[in-house]
């Protein structure tokens, strides 16, 4: 698909995309089920959204379009003029002062658009935390595309050595990007329930705990394909906290509060940009026994 876009352009890419997406829509039962479940969650609060099979297929197509966006931004085909920024003064002020921070994104919208903006902000270096064994391959690709200001860091869990390394990067004015809506591969002990779109879902504690250890500004970051005809994308970059504090005596309640705050922010954007949710795995589990709160939070 990258070859098609690079050598033939956007329209041939989209023509190839339709049969590819149709294949996966037919073959991937669990992904269809997850898409329908998500759309059904939204439709219960907003009946204008709906939850039909046709809309689910459009949901798949939106994901395919997001792949094109990723390729376009790495190719340099997207400029700052294509992007509508919503208030970002606090982030720019942070950069101007040489301060680093944490950017918490999600699987809603196209986070890659935001990462590639570091190419435009010459004094900003981005470090993306990923739960993947392919981090080395991602870094090779980024170097081939000239993206020296972005690095992928593979993490299976945050240990003291990892936290120290990330703290050094933040103190040097760099930013750490991670997702706040995907539970880690290490299991449920590192996550806890929140109310998300009217039902309980597990969200990770790791991003919040890491942000508190780094003692730095924390922002939420979202990027969507724009509905404004004058722009291609919209970026929302808002201050979540000047510095997250998780005191030992109220650690459980503080984590619960911040985790729910993020879930509420994410839900509000889901209603605004419903088909740009790119998580095709089941997020809600009906028959789950909620673990003991103290056990789950103290991990």
Tab-separated table of N, CA and C in Angstrom, residues 11-93:
chain	number	residue	atom	x	y	z
A	11	UNK	N	-5.440	8.699	-5.310
A	11	UNK	CA	-6.610	8.045	-5.895
A	11	UNK	C	-6.388	6.552	-6.128
A	12	UNK	N	-5.268	6.110	-6.729
A	12	UNK	CA	-5.024	4.671	-6.866
A	12	UNK	C	-4.984	3.959	-5.506
A	13	UNK	N	-4.414	4.651	-4.515
A	13	UNK	CA	-4.390	4.067	-3.173
A	13	UNK	C	-5.811	3.787	-2.688
A	14	UNK	N	-6.712	4.757	-2.847
A	14	UNK	CA	-8.082	4.592	-2.378
A	14	UNK	C	-8.812	3.504	-3.153
A	15	UNK	N	-8.503	3.365	-4.442
A	15	UNK	CA	-9.128	2.311	-5.244
A	15	UNK	C	-8.691	0.928	-4.764
A	16	UNK	N	-7.404	0.809	-4.407
A	16	UNK	CA	-6.893	-0.462	-3.882
A	16	UNK	C	-7.428	-0.708	-2.477
A	17	UNK	N	-7.666	0.375	-1.758
A	17	UNK	CA	-8.080	0.260	-0.360
A	17	UNK	C	-9.428	-0.440	-0.201
A	18	UNK	N	-10.397	-0.144	-1.089
A	18	UNK	CA	-11.747	-0.676	-0.923
A	18	UNK	C	-11.786	-2.195	-0.882
A	19	UNK	N	-11.205	-2.907	-1.854
A	19	UNK	CA	-11.240	-4.372	-1.764
A	19	UNK	C	-10.456	-4.923	-0.576
A	20	UNK	N	-9.395	-4.233	-0.181
A	20	UNK	CA	-8.622	-4.681	0.990
A	20	UNK	C	-9.480	-4.591	2.247
A	21	UNK	N	-10.146	-3.456	2.429
A	21	UNK	CA	-10.996	-3.275	3.601
A	21	UNK	C	-12.194	-4.230	3.575
A	22	UNK	N	-12.774	-4.436	2.392
A	22	UNK	CA	-13.896	-5.364	2.260
A	22	UNK	C	-13.487	-6.771	2.665
A	23	UNK	N	-12.278	-7.168	2.275
A	23	UNK	CA	-11.758	-8.495	2.644
A	23	UNK	C	-11.708	-8.645	4.165
A	24	UNK	N	-11.134	-7.638	4.835
A	24	UNK	CA	-11.005	-7.739	6.285
A	24	UNK	C	-12.358	-7.599	6.980
A	25	UNK	N	-13.252	-6.814	6.402
A	25	UNK	CA	-14.578	-6.668	6.988
A	25	UNK	C	-15.314	-8.007	6.963
A	26	UNK	N	-15.159	-8.760	5.900
A	26	UNK	CA	-15.816	-10.064	5.773
A	26	UNK	C	-15.150	-11.108	6.652
A	27	UNK	N	-13.816	-11.095	6.687
A	27	UNK	CA	-13.071	-12.159	7.353
A	27	UNK	C	-12.929	-11.977	8.862
A	28	UNK	N	-12.933	-10.741	9.346
A	28	UNK	CA	-12.633	-10.494	10.759
A	28	UNK	C	-13.913	-10.298	11.571
A	29	UNK	N	-14.443	-11.416	12.032
A	29	UNK	CA	-15.700	-11.395	12.780
A	29	UNK	C	-15.572	-10.606	14.077
A	30	UNK	N	-14.479	-10.813	14.812
A	30	UNK	CA	-14.306	-10.136	16.095
A	30	UNK	C	-14.190	-8.624	15.915
A	31	UNK	N	-13.511	-8.199	14.844
A	31	UNK	CA	-13.392	-6.761	14.574
A	31	UNK	C	-14.750	-6.161	14.236
A	32	UNK	N	-15.566	-6.887	13.445
A	32	UNK	CA	-16.919	-6.410	13.128
A	32	UNK	C	-17.749	-6.287	14.402
A	33	UNK	N	-17.611	-7.286	15.260
A	33	UNK	CA	-18.363	-7.284	16.508
A	33	UNK	C	-17.960	-6.101	17.389
A	34	UNK	N	-16.647	-5.837	17.473
A	34	UNK	CA	-16.156	-4.724	18.286
A	34	UNK	C	-16.638	-3.386	17.727
A	35	UNK	N	-16.629	-3.268	16.400
A	35	UNK	CA	-17.108	-2.041	15.760
A	35	UNK	C	-18.589	-1.817	16.063
A	36	UNK	N	-19.386	-2.874	15.907
A	36	UNK	CA	-20.825	-2.759	16.152
A	36	UNK	C	-21.093	-2.416	17.619
A	37	UNK	N	-20.349	-3.042	18.526
A	37	UNK	CA	-20.533	-2.785	19.955
A	37	UNK	C	-20.240	-1.327	20.280
A	38	UNK	N	-19.158	-0.807	19.721
A	38	UNK	CA	-18.786	0.588	19.949
A	38	UNK	C	-19.858	1.534	19.400
A	39	UNK	N	-20.299	1.307	18.164
A	39	UNK	CA	-21.310	2.170	17.561
A	39	UNK	C	-22.635	2.077	18.315
A	40	UNK	N	-22.935	0.899	18.813
A	40	UNK	CA	-24.160	0.712	19.590
A	40	UNK	C	-24.091	1.505	20.890
A	41	UNK	N	-22.923	1.520	21.522
A	41	UNK	CA	-22.719	2.314	22.736
A	41	UNK	C	-23.010	3.786	22.468
A	42	UNK	N	-22.485	4.294	21.344
A	42	UNK	CA	-22.694	5.697	20.997
A	42	UNK	C	-24.158	5.987	20.680
A	43	UNK	N	-24.793	5.079	19.942
A	43	UNK	CA	-26.165	5.314	19.487
A	43	UNK	C	-27.162	5.357	20.643
A	44	UNK	N	-26.819	4.714	21.767
A	44	UNK	CA	-27.725	4.752	22.916
A	44	UNK	C	-27.824	6.153	23.499
A	45	UNK	N	-26.751	6.917	23.344
A	45	UNK	CA	-26.766	8.297	23.833
A	45	UNK	C	-27.110	9.292	22.737
A	46	UNK	N	-26.838	8.919	21.482
A	46	UNK	CA	-27.119	9.799	20.346
A	46	UNK	C	-27.654	8.960	19.202
A	47	UNK	N	-28.974	8.918	19.051
A	47	UNK	CA	-29.587	8.041	18.042
A	47	UNK	C	-29.324	8.500	16.610
A	48	UNK	N	-28.688	9.660	16.436
A	48	UNK	CA	-28.333	10.109	15.101
A	48	UNK	C	-27.144	9.320	14.544
A	49	UNK	N	-26.400	8.668	15.430
A	49	UNK	CA	-25.195	7.940	15.003
A	49	UNK	C	-25.556	6.594	14.398
A	50	UNK	N	-26.401	5.821	15.062
A	50	UNK	CA	-26.817	4.531	14.533
A	50	UNK	C	-25.777	3.450	14.738
A	51	UNK	N	-26.148	2.200	14.376
A	51	UNK	CA	-25.227	1.071	14.559
A	51	UNK	C	-25.497	-0.010	13.524
A	52	UNK	N	-25.645	0.370	12.255
A	52	UNK	CA	-25.956	-0.581	11.193
A	52	UNK	C	-24.685	-1.230	10.648
A	53	UNK	N	-24.858	-2.303	9.855
A	53	UNK	CA	-23.713	-2.957	9.222
A	53	UNK	C	-23.034	-2.027	8.218
A	54	UNK	N	-23.843	-1.228	7.542
A	54	UNK	CA	-23.277	-0.275	6.589
A	54	UNK	C	-22.401	0.750	7.299
A	55	UNK	N	-22.859	1.235	8.439
A	55	UNK	CA	-22.066	2.200	9.191
A	55	UNK	C	-20.797	1.549	9.724
A	56	UNK	N	-20.904	0.291	10.106
A	56	UNK	CA	-19.720	-0.437	10.570
A	56	UNK	C	-18.697	-0.569	9.449
A	57	UNK	N	-19.161	-0.819	8.226
A	57	UNK	CA	-18.235	-0.892	7.090
A	57	UNK	C	-17.597	0.470	6.845
A	58	UNK	N	-18.360	1.534	6.976
A	58	UNK	CA	-17.795	2.881	6.859
A	58	UNK	C	-16.747	3.110	7.941
A	59	UNK	N	-16.991	2.536	9.114
A	59	UNK	CA	-16.029	2.617	10.218
A	59	UNK	C	-14.705	1.971	9.801
A	60	UNK	N	-14.776	0.802	9.168
A	60	UNK	CA	-13.587	0.118	8.656
A	60	UNK	C	-12.880	0.987	7.602
A	61	UNK	N	-13.670	1.585	6.716
A	61	UNK	CA	-13.091	2.424	5.663
A	61	UNK	C	-12.373	3.635	6.253
A	62	UNK	N	-12.930	4.198	7.307
A	62	UNK	CA	-12.283	5.331	7.971
A	62	UNK	C	-10.900	4.917	8.484
A	63	UNK	N	-10.834	3.698	8.997
A	63	UNK	CA	-9.538	3.190	9.462
A	63	UNK	C	-8.559	3.092	8.290
A	64	UNK	N	-9.042	2.600	7.158
A	64	UNK	CA	-8.193	2.527	5.979
A	64	UNK	C	-7.707	3.895	5.537
A	65	UNK	N	-8.610	4.887	5.600
A	65	UNK	CA	-8.237	6.261	5.258
A	65	UNK	C	-7.154	6.775	6.205
A	66	UNK	N	-7.219	6.351	7.465
A	66	UNK	CA	-6.209	6.806	8.432
A	66	UNK	C	-4.828	6.283	8.068
A	67	UNK	N	-4.772	5.103	7.435
A	67	UNK	CA	-3.485	4.575	6.982
A	67	UNK	C	-2.899	5.480	5.905
A	68	UNK	N	-3.765	5.979	5.027
A	68	UNK	CA	-3.320	6.905	3.993
A	68	UNK	C	-2.781	8.186	4.624
A	69	UNK	N	-3.455	8.650	5.673
A	69	UNK	CA	-2.992	9.845	6.368
A	69	UNK	C	-1.600	9.644	6.968
A	70	UNK	N	-1.380	8.461	7.533
A	70	UNK	CA	-0.061	8.165	8.115
A	70	UNK	C	1.021	8.254	7.044
A	71	UNK	N	0.761	7.633	5.902
A	71	UNK	CA	1.742	7.653	4.815
A	71	UNK	C	1.972	9.075	4.318
A	72	UNK	N	0.887	9.840	4.209
A	72	UNK	CA	0.992	11.200	3.683
A	72	UNK	C	1.837	12.079	4.585
A	73	UNK	N	1.659	11.952	5.903
A	73	UNK	CA	2.403	12.829	6.798
A	73	UNK	C	3.886	12.477	6.817
A	74	UNK	N	4.202	11.184	6.734
A	74	UNK	CA	5.621	10.803	6.716
A	74	UNK	C	6.280	11.193	5.403
A	75	UNK	N	5.487	11.274	4.334
A	75	UNK	CA	6.011	11.688	3.041
A	75	UNK	C	6.176	13.207	2.936
A	76	UNK	N	5.682	13.916	3.943
A	76	UNK	CA	5.758	15.370	3.907
A	76	UNK	C	4.654	16.003	3.097
A	77	UNK	N	3.566	15.267	2.840
A	77	UNK	CA	2.460	15.772	2.029
A	77	UNK	C	1.434	16.542	2.843
A	78	UNK	N	1.668	16.649	4.142
A	78	UNK	CA	0.766	17.400	5.011
A	78	UNK	C	1.573	18.492	5.696
A	79	UNK	N	1.136	19.725	5.555
A	79	UNK	CA	1.849	20.857	6.143
A	79	UNK	C	1.036	21.440	7.285
A	80	UNK	N	1.640	22.385	8.002
A	80	UNK	CA	0.930	23.029	9.097
A	80	UNK	C	-0.289	23.802	8.607
A	81	UNK	N	-0.249	24.240	7.344
A	81	UNK	CA	-1.391	24.974	6.782
A	81	UNK	C	-2.624	24.089	6.616
A	82	UNK	N	-2.417	22.768	6.625
A	82	UNK	CA	-3.536	21.833	6.479
A	82	UNK	C	-4.228	21.550	7.802
A	83	UNK	N	-3.673	22.087	8.892
A	83	UNK	CA	-4.118	21.690	10.233
A	83	UNK	C	-4.717	22.869	10.986
A	84	UNK	N	-5.885	22.660	11.550
A	84	UNK	CA	-6.527	23.629	12.417
A	84	UNK	C	-6.172	23.280	13.863
A	85	UNK	N	-5.453	24.172	14.523
A	85	UNK	CA	-5.080	23.950	15.918
A	85	UNK	C	-6.109	24.592	16.832
A	86	UNK	N	-6.568	23.822	17.790
A	86	UNK	CA	-7.374	24.380	18.858
A	86	UNK	C	-6.397	24.770	19.971
A	87	UNK	N	-6.813	25.578	20.922
A	87	UNK	CA	-5.860	26.217	21.848
A	87	UNK	C	-4.655	25.350	22.210
A	88	UNK	N	-3.453	25.850	21.862
A	88	UNK	CA	-2.217	25.122	22.155
A	88	UNK	C	-1.166	26.034	22.779
A	89	UNK	N	-1.609	27.204	23.268
A	89	UNK	CA	-0.662	28.180	23.790
A	89	UNK	C	0.167	27.628	24.939
A	90	UNK	N	-0.472	26.861	25.818
A	90	UNK	CA	0.266	26.327	26.974
A	90	UNK	C	1.330	25.326	26.532
A	91	UNK	N	1.026	24.558	25.496
A	91	UNK	CA	2.020	23.613	24.982
A	91	UNK	C	3.186	24.364	24.346
A	92	UNK	N	2.896	25.369	23.527
A	92	UNK	CA	3.948	26.142	22.884
A	92	UNK	C	4.793	26.879	23.911
A	93	UNK	N	4.145	27.360	24.967
A	93	UNK	CA	4.873	28.025	26.040
A	93	UNK	C	5.829	27.050	26.724
